[in-house]
């Protein structure tokens, strides 16, 4: 079964850091680009970051540039999102999603995880 | 950066009716790069359509997509109870892969 499982969310203070993980199974991981998409409570989808199959092409939303770092480990079938300098507006459900191609992380996303929740509160 | 605007924000219809959801791009885009997703309450988004009109695997044929240029449409014919959800369009021709703000389809 094709599956993405996110972990690493939690409740943190503003200014804090955390690392989200997404483990893939059921498909050849390095055949696909990967993304993180978030959804603030009661809001729509916001693309956060993406990475192509080998990490050679990476992108970030303007709202997170300089604070978030995406990476992947193909040997572990995993993609990560390092989040630093947390802000209240980073509070959201963070989804890991597979892009349908290997080279362009911004492609449409055909497999989604269930998400991990990040809450930033003082 | 392409901006996608979805209208209406909320659409109230009854089961069995036909739904027409609109997604307008801030500039002309290729039909190759427009996708639609469905998000049911408490669930992750699900890919419905890519390339403007190609249904994803397992998507019933009551879901249809069309459009060109700046105007794109998701049509759901014969609404089923499980179709009442939020729908997002996405442009994926370039980074960032922009989402529209969503249309909530609710039961009238």
PDB file of C-alpha atoms in Angstrom:
ATOM      1  CA  UNK A   1       0.000   0.000   0.000  1.00  0.00           C
ATOM      2  CA  UNK A   2       1.291   3.445  -0.930  1.00  0.00           C
ATOM      3  CA  UNK A   3       1.557   5.444   2.271  1.00  0.00           C
ATOM      4  CA  UNK A   4       3.037   8.571   3.793  1.00  0.00           C
ATOM      5  CA  UNK A   5       3.258   8.915   7.564  1.00  0.00           C
ATOM      6  CA  UNK A   6       4.184  12.216   9.154  1.00  0.00           C
ATOM      7  CA  UNK A   7       5.550  12.693  12.640  1.00  0.00           C
ATOM      8  CA  UNK A   8       7.291  15.263  14.787  1.00  0.00           C
ATOM      9  CA  UNK A   9       4.553  17.768  15.451  1.00  0.00           C
ATOM     10  CA  UNK A  10       3.853  19.233  18.858  1.00  0.00           C
ATOM     11  CA  UNK A  11       3.202  22.299  20.957  1.00  0.00           C
ATOM     12  CA  UNK A  12       6.058  24.773  20.990  1.00  0.00           C
ATOM     13  CA  UNK A  13       6.850  28.316  22.058  1.00  0.00           C
ATOM     14  CA  UNK A  14       7.445  31.123  19.572  1.00  0.00           C
ATOM     15  CA  UNK A  15      11.070  31.132  18.521  1.00  0.00           C
ATOM     16  CA  UNK A  16      11.414  27.406  18.991  1.00  0.00           C
ATOM     17  CA  UNK A  17      12.439  24.739  16.520  1.00  0.00           C
ATOM     18  CA  UNK A  18      11.292  21.317  15.492  1.00  0.00           C
ATOM     19  CA  UNK A  19      11.831  18.764  12.769  1.00  0.00           C
ATOM     20  CA  UNK A  20       8.981  17.103  10.960  1.00  0.00           C
ATOM     21  CA  UNK A  21       9.497  13.725   9.348  1.00  0.00           C
ATOM     22  CA  UNK A  22       7.591  11.888   6.659  1.00  0.00           C
ATOM     23  CA  UNK A  23       8.235   8.241   5.986  1.00  0.00           C
ATOM     24  CA  UNK A  24       7.121   6.745   2.699  1.00  0.00           C
ATOM     25  CA  UNK A  25       6.269   3.159   1.912  1.00  0.00           C
ATOM     26  CA  UNK A  26       4.787   1.169  -0.923  1.00  0.00           C
ATOM     27  CA  UNK A  27       6.568   2.933  -3.767  1.00  0.00           C
ATOM     28  CA  UNK A  28      10.051   3.704  -5.049  1.00  0.00           C
ATOM     29  CA  UNK A  29      10.754   6.833  -3.050  1.00  0.00           C
ATOM     30  CA  UNK A  30      13.479   8.337  -5.211  1.00  0.00           C
ATOM     31  CA  UNK A  31      11.213   8.223  -8.262  1.00  0.00           C
ATOM     32  CA  UNK A  32       9.256  11.141  -6.862  1.00  0.00           C
ATOM     33  CA  UNK A  33       9.595  14.706  -5.699  1.00  0.00           C
ATOM     34  CA  UNK A  34       8.078  15.480  -2.311  1.00  0.00           C
ATOM     35  CA  UNK A  35       6.313  18.398  -0.699  1.00  0.00           C
ATOM     36  CA  UNK A  36       5.094  19.821   2.559  1.00  0.00           C
ATOM     37  CA  UNK A  37       1.704  21.530   2.511  1.00  0.00           C
ATOM     38  CA  UNK A  38       0.126  23.073   5.582  1.00  0.00           C
ATOM     39  CA  UNK A  39      -3.364  24.020   6.632  1.00  0.00           C
ATOM     40  CA  UNK A  40      -3.980  26.477   9.437  1.00  0.00           C
ATOM     41  CA  UNK A  41      -7.104  25.829  11.528  1.00  0.00           C
ATOM     42  CA  UNK A  42     -10.193  26.561   9.454  1.00  0.00           C
ATOM     43  CA  UNK A  43      -8.124  27.773   6.492  1.00  0.00           C
ATOM     44  CA  UNK A  44      -7.142  26.531   3.061  1.00  0.00           C
ATOM     45  CA  UNK A  45      -4.114  24.693   1.761  1.00  0.00           C
ATOM     46  CA  UNK A  46      -0.764  26.450   1.663  1.00  0.00           C
ATOM     47  CA  UNK A  47       2.189  24.918  -0.145  1.00  0.00           C
ATOM     48  CA  UNK A  48       5.217  25.273   2.139  1.00  0.00           C
ATOM     49  CA  UNK A  49       8.192  23.550   0.538  1.00  0.00           C
ATOM     50  CA  UNK A  50       9.186  20.989  -2.039  1.00  0.00           C
ATOM     51  CA  UNK A  51      12.229  18.939  -3.036  1.00  0.00           C
ATOM     52  CA  UNK A  52      12.973  16.993  -6.180  1.00  0.00           C
ATOM     53  CA  UNK A  53      14.082  13.376  -6.198  1.00  0.00           C
ATOM     54  CA  UNK A  54      17.747  13.967  -5.359  1.00  0.00           C
ATOM     55  CA  UNK A  55      17.561  17.225  -3.442  1.00  0.00           C
ATOM     56  CA  UNK A  56      19.011  19.185  -6.327  1.00  0.00           C
ATOM     57  CA  UNK A  57      15.962  21.407  -6.683  1.00  0.00           C
ATOM     58  CA  UNK A  58      14.242  22.882  -3.644  1.00  0.00           C
ATOM     59  CA  UNK A  59      11.618  25.548  -3.178  1.00  0.00           C
ATOM     60  CA  UNK A  60       9.994  27.422  -0.330  1.00  0.00           C
ATOM     61  CA  UNK A  61       6.975  29.626   0.092  1.00  0.00           C
ATOM     62  CA  UNK A  62       7.906  33.235   0.756  1.00  0.00           C
ATOM     63  CA  UNK A  63       6.233  32.980   4.160  1.00  0.00           C
ATOM     64  CA  UNK A  64       8.772  30.396   5.372  1.00  0.00           C
ATOM     65  CA  UNK A  65      11.890  31.205   3.386  1.00  0.00           C
ATOM     66  CA  UNK A  66      14.933  31.474   5.640  1.00  0.00           C
ATOM     67  CA  UNK A  67      13.234  29.664   8.537  1.00  0.00           C
ATOM     68  CA  UNK A  68      12.278  26.277   7.053  1.00  0.00           C
ATOM     69  CA  UNK A  69      14.661  23.734   5.545  1.00  0.00           C
ATOM     70  CA  UNK A  70      13.528  20.721   3.566  1.00  0.00           C
ATOM     71  CA  UNK A  71      15.699  17.660   3.048  1.00  0.00           C
ATOM     72  CA  UNK A  72      15.343  14.021   2.141  1.00  0.00           C
ATOM     73  CA  UNK A  73      17.124  10.750   2.767  1.00  0.00           C
ATOM     74  CA  UNK A  74      16.335   8.327  -0.024  1.00  0.00           C
ATOM     75  CA  UNK A  75      18.004   5.467   1.835  1.00  0.00           C
ATOM     76  CA  UNK A  76      15.460   5.940   4.617  1.00  0.00           C
ATOM     77  CA  UNK A  77      12.520   6.714   2.312  1.00  0.00           C
ATOM     78  CA  UNK A  78      12.010   9.907   4.248  1.00  0.00           C
ATOM     79  CA  UNK A  79      11.597  13.623   3.777  1.00  0.00           C
ATOM     80  CA  UNK A  80      12.082  16.168   6.537  1.00  0.00           C
ATOM     81  CA  UNK A  81      11.130  19.717   7.338  1.00  0.00           C
ATOM     82  CA  UNK A  82      13.304  21.608   9.792  1.00  0.00           C
ATOM     83  CA  UNK A  83      11.347  24.526  11.203  1.00  0.00           C
ATOM     84  CA  UNK A  84      13.222  27.260  13.057  1.00  0.00           C
ATOM     85  CA  UNK A  85      12.174  30.596  14.555  1.00  0.00           C
ATOM     86  CA  UNK A  86       8.612  29.387  14.981  1.00  0.00           C
ATOM     87  CA  UNK A  87       5.839  31.955  14.813  1.00  0.00           C
ATOM     88  CA  UNK A  88       2.210  31.785  15.893  1.00  0.00           C
ATOM     89  CA  UNK A  89       1.203  31.837  12.228  1.00  0.00           C
ATOM     90  CA  UNK A  90       3.055  28.551  11.679  1.00  0.00           C
ATOM     91  CA  UNK A  91       0.336  26.814  13.681  1.00  0.00           C
ATOM     92  CA  UNK A  92      -1.146  24.309  11.261  1.00  0.00           C
ATOM     93  CA  UNK A  93      -1.616  20.738  10.212  1.00  0.00           C
ATOM     94  CA  UNK A  94       1.410  19.853   8.098  1.00  0.00           C
ATOM     95  CA  UNK A  95       0.867  17.368   5.292  1.00  0.00           C
ATOM     96  CA  UNK A  96       3.526  15.474   3.414  1.00  0.00           C
ATOM     97  CA  UNK A  97       2.554  14.934  -0.217  1.00  0.00           C
ATOM     98  CA  UNK A  98       4.091  13.123  -3.169  1.00  0.00           C
ATOM     99  CA  UNK A  99       4.493  14.986  -6.444  1.00  0.00           C
ATOM    100  CA  UNK A 100       3.638  12.902  -9.481  1.00  0.00           C
ATOM    101  CA  UNK A 101       7.051  13.414 -11.085  1.00  0.00           C
ATOM    102  CA  UNK A 102      10.636  13.184  -9.902  1.00  0.00           C
ATOM    103  CA  UNK A 103      12.036  16.438 -11.188  1.00  0.00           C
ATOM    104  CA  UNK A 104       9.449  19.151 -10.464  1.00  0.00           C
ATOM    105  CA  UNK A 105       8.383  19.350  -6.843  1.00  0.00           C
ATOM    106  CA  UNK A 106       5.587  21.815  -7.739  1.00  0.00           C
ATOM    107  CA  UNK A 107       3.730  19.200  -9.782  1.00  0.00           C
ATOM    108  CA  UNK A 108       0.329  17.919  -8.768  1.00  0.00           C
ATOM    109  CA  UNK A 109       0.305  15.752  -5.659  1.00  0.00           C
ATOM    110  CA  UNK A 110      -1.219  12.319  -5.864  1.00  0.00           C
ATOM    111  CA  UNK A 111      -0.482  10.834  -2.457  1.00  0.00           C
ATOM    112  CA  UNK A 112      -0.970  12.607   0.863  1.00  0.00           C
ATOM    113  CA  UNK A 113      -0.285  11.684   4.444  1.00  0.00           C
ATOM    114  CA  UNK A 114      -2.711  12.316   7.269  1.00  0.00           C
ATOM    115  CA  UNK A 115      -0.627  15.181   8.624  1.00  0.00           C
ATOM    116  CA  UNK A 116       1.081  16.180  11.847  1.00  0.00           C
ATOM    117  CA  UNK A 117      -0.039  19.137  13.935  1.00  0.00           C
ATOM    118  CA  UNK A 118       2.215  21.992  14.925  1.00  0.00           C
ATOM    119  CA  UNK A 119       0.926  24.446  17.514  1.00  0.00           C
ATOM    120  CA  UNK A 120       2.898  27.540  18.381  1.00  0.00           C
ATOM    121  CA  UNK A 121       1.745  29.236  21.537  1.00  0.00           C
ATOM    122  CA  UNK A 122       3.261  31.206  24.365  1.00  0.00           C
TER     123      UNK A 122
ATOM    124  CA  UNK B   1       3.414  34.107  -9.502  1.00  0.00           C
ATOM    125  CA  UNK B   2       0.058  32.791 -10.657  1.00  0.00           C
ATOM    126  CA  UNK B   3      -2.855  33.557  -8.318  1.00  0.00           C
ATOM    127  CA  UNK B   4      -5.906  31.296  -8.442  1.00  0.00           C
ATOM    128  CA  UNK B   5      -9.294  32.634  -7.390  1.00  0.00           C
ATOM    129  CA  UNK B   6     -12.101  30.194  -6.706  1.00  0.00           C
ATOM    130  CA  UNK B   7     -15.750  31.142  -6.826  1.00  0.00           C
ATOM    131  CA  UNK B   8     -18.076  30.822  -5.133  1.00  0.00           C
ATOM    132  CA  UNK B   9     -16.603  30.554  -1.673  1.00  0.00           C
ATOM    133  CA  UNK B  10     -19.546  28.407  -0.624  1.00  0.00           C
ATOM    134  CA  UNK B  11     -22.026  26.551  -2.806  1.00  0.00           C
ATOM    135  CA  UNK B  12     -25.244  25.155  -1.329  1.00  0.00           C
ATOM    136  CA  UNK B  13     -26.873  22.374  -3.323  1.00  0.00           C
ATOM    137  CA  UNK B  14     -28.982  19.274  -2.772  1.00  0.00           C
ATOM    138  CA  UNK B  15     -27.989  15.659  -3.442  1.00  0.00           C
ATOM    139  CA  UNK B  16     -28.645  14.762  -7.046  1.00  0.00           C
ATOM    140  CA  UNK B  17     -28.030  18.280  -8.317  1.00  0.00           C
ATOM    141  CA  UNK B  18     -25.170  19.422 -10.535  1.00  0.00           C
ATOM    142  CA  UNK B  19     -22.337  21.487  -9.065  1.00  0.00           C
ATOM    143  CA  UNK B  20     -20.201  23.905 -11.036  1.00  0.00           C
ATOM    144  CA  UNK B  21     -17.085  25.230  -9.330  1.00  0.00           C
ATOM    145  CA  UNK B  22     -14.902  27.886 -10.886  1.00  0.00           C
ATOM    146  CA  UNK B  23     -11.181  28.569 -10.695  1.00  0.00           C
ATOM    147  CA  UNK B  24      -9.760  31.661 -12.361  1.00  0.00           C
ATOM    148  CA  UNK B  25      -6.049  32.229 -12.913  1.00  0.00           C
ATOM    149  CA  UNK B  26      -4.464  35.675 -12.731  1.00  0.00           C
ATOM    150  CA  UNK B  27      -2.956  35.055 -16.174  1.00  0.00           C
ATOM    151  CA  UNK B  28      -3.400  32.512 -18.902  1.00  0.00           C
ATOM    152  CA  UNK B  29      -2.058  29.077 -18.013  1.00  0.00           C
ATOM    153  CA  UNK B  30      -1.590  25.868 -19.953  1.00  0.00           C
ATOM    154  CA  UNK B  31      -4.360  23.314 -19.528  1.00  0.00           C
ATOM    155  CA  UNK B  32      -1.606  20.815 -18.747  1.00  0.00           C
ATOM    156  CA  UNK B  33      -1.024  22.350 -15.331  1.00  0.00           C
ATOM    157  CA  UNK B  34      -4.366  22.649 -13.561  1.00  0.00           C
ATOM    158  CA  UNK B  35      -5.452  20.164 -10.898  1.00  0.00           C
ATOM    159  CA  UNK B  36      -8.391  19.790  -8.548  1.00  0.00           C
ATOM    160  CA  UNK B  37      -8.440  18.271  -5.062  1.00  0.00           C
ATOM    161  CA  UNK B  38     -11.240  17.291  -2.716  1.00  0.00           C
ATOM    162  CA  UNK B  39     -10.924  17.561   1.044  1.00  0.00           C
ATOM    163  CA  UNK B  40     -13.579  15.949   3.166  1.00  0.00           C
ATOM    164  CA  UNK B  41     -13.926  17.061   6.797  1.00  0.00           C
ATOM    165  CA  UNK B  42     -11.068  15.823   8.964  1.00  0.00           C
ATOM    166  CA  UNK B  43      -9.290  14.182   6.059  1.00  0.00           C
ATOM    167  CA  UNK B  44      -6.284  14.872   3.897  1.00  0.00           C
ATOM    168  CA  UNK B  45      -6.822  16.283   0.424  1.00  0.00           C
ATOM    169  CA  UNK B  46      -7.392  13.815  -2.397  1.00  0.00           C
ATOM    170  CA  UNK B  47      -6.376  14.355  -5.995  1.00  0.00           C
ATOM    171  CA  UNK B  48      -9.422  14.417  -8.265  1.00  0.00           C
ATOM    172  CA  UNK B  49      -8.295  15.783 -11.596  1.00  0.00           C
ATOM    173  CA  UNK B  50      -5.036  16.801 -13.261  1.00  0.00           C
ATOM    174  CA  UNK B  51      -4.260  18.273 -16.626  1.00  0.00           C
ATOM    175  CA  UNK B  52      -7.584  20.166 -16.419  1.00  0.00           C
ATOM    176  CA  UNK B  53      -9.724  17.152 -17.323  1.00  0.00           C
ATOM    177  CA  UNK B  54      -8.015  13.837 -16.546  1.00  0.00           C
ATOM    178  CA  UNK B  55      -9.537  12.022 -13.610  1.00  0.00           C
ATOM    179  CA  UNK B  56      -7.154  10.508 -11.096  1.00  0.00           C
ATOM    180  CA  UNK B  57      -7.249   6.813 -10.362  1.00  0.00           C
ATOM    181  CA  UNK B  58     -10.505   5.717  -8.779  1.00  0.00           C
ATOM    182  CA  UNK B  59     -12.342   9.000  -9.265  1.00  0.00           C
ATOM    183  CA  UNK B  60     -15.916   8.443 -10.456  1.00  0.00           C
ATOM    184  CA  UNK B  61     -16.965   9.835 -13.806  1.00  0.00           C
ATOM    185  CA  UNK B  62     -19.490  12.208 -12.269  1.00  0.00           C
ATOM    186  CA  UNK B  63     -16.445  14.442 -11.687  1.00  0.00           C
ATOM    187  CA  UNK B  64     -15.410  16.388 -14.763  1.00  0.00           C
ATOM    188  CA  UNK B  65     -12.972  19.176 -15.457  1.00  0.00           C
ATOM    189  CA  UNK B  66     -12.785  21.681 -18.276  1.00  0.00           C
ATOM    190  CA  UNK B  67     -11.387  25.052 -19.168  1.00  0.00           C
ATOM    191  CA  UNK B  68      -8.638  26.940 -20.881  1.00  0.00           C
ATOM    192  CA  UNK B  69      -6.760  30.198 -20.647  1.00  0.00           C
ATOM    193  CA  UNK B  70      -7.651  31.736 -17.315  1.00  0.00           C
ATOM    194  CA  UNK B  71     -10.970  29.998 -16.596  1.00  0.00           C
ATOM    195  CA  UNK B  72     -11.341  26.442 -15.330  1.00  0.00           C
ATOM    196  CA  UNK B  73     -14.326  24.506 -14.062  1.00  0.00           C
ATOM    197  CA  UNK B  74     -14.928  21.443 -11.948  1.00  0.00           C
ATOM    198  CA  UNK B  75     -18.334  19.919 -12.585  1.00  0.00           C
ATOM    199  CA  UNK B  76     -19.932  17.304 -10.385  1.00  0.00           C
ATOM    200  CA  UNK B  77     -23.044  15.810 -11.906  1.00  0.00           C
ATOM    201  CA  UNK B  78     -25.527  14.058  -9.641  1.00  0.00           C
ATOM    202  CA  UNK B  79     -24.165  15.018  -6.234  1.00  0.00           C
ATOM    203  CA  UNK B  80     -23.699  12.167  -3.806  1.00  0.00           C
ATOM    204  CA  UNK B  81     -23.658  12.718  -0.011  1.00  0.00           C
ATOM    205  CA  UNK B  82     -19.894  12.122   0.088  1.00  0.00           C
ATOM    206  CA  UNK B  83     -19.273  14.899  -2.452  1.00  0.00           C
ATOM    207  CA  UNK B  84     -20.055  17.618   0.068  1.00  0.00           C
ATOM    208  CA  UNK B  85     -16.572  18.790   0.894  1.00  0.00           C
ATOM    209  CA  UNK B  86     -14.075  21.535   0.129  1.00  0.00           C
ATOM    210  CA  UNK B  87     -12.517  21.683  -3.334  1.00  0.00           C
ATOM    211  CA  UNK B  88      -9.219  23.298  -4.265  1.00  0.00           C
ATOM    212  CA  UNK B  89      -7.676  24.018  -7.611  1.00  0.00           C
ATOM    213  CA  UNK B  90      -3.906  24.077  -8.059  1.00  0.00           C
ATOM    214  CA  UNK B  91      -1.584  25.420 -10.727  1.00  0.00           C
ATOM    215  CA  UNK B  92       1.530  23.290 -11.072  1.00  0.00           C
ATOM    216  CA  UNK B  93       3.309  24.696 -14.091  1.00  0.00           C
ATOM    217  CA  UNK B  94       5.952  26.418 -12.027  1.00  0.00           C
ATOM    218  CA  UNK B  95       7.026  26.988  -8.462  1.00  0.00           C
ATOM    219  CA  UNK B  96       5.207  27.693  -6.219  1.00  0.00           C
ATOM    220  CA  UNK B  97       2.432  25.213  -6.914  1.00  0.00           C
ATOM    221  CA  UNK B  98      -0.292  27.663  -5.991  1.00  0.00           C
ATOM    222  CA  UNK B  99      -3.616  26.576  -4.538  1.00  0.00           C
ATOM    223  CA  UNK B 100      -6.869  28.455  -4.819  1.00  0.00           C
ATOM    224  CA  UNK B 101      -8.546  29.414  -1.572  1.00  0.00           C
ATOM    225  CA  UNK B 102     -11.154  26.683  -1.916  1.00  0.00           C
ATOM    226  CA  UNK B 103     -14.871  26.284  -2.509  1.00  0.00           C
ATOM    227  CA  UNK B 104     -16.974  24.661   0.177  1.00  0.00           C
ATOM    228  CA  UNK B 105     -19.770  22.548  -1.243  1.00  0.00           C
ATOM    229  CA  UNK B 106     -22.453  22.194   1.405  1.00  0.00           C
ATOM    230  CA  UNK B 107     -25.797  20.457   1.592  1.00  0.00           C
ATOM    231  CA  UNK B 108     -28.728  22.744   1.067  1.00  0.00           C
TER     232      UNK B 108
END
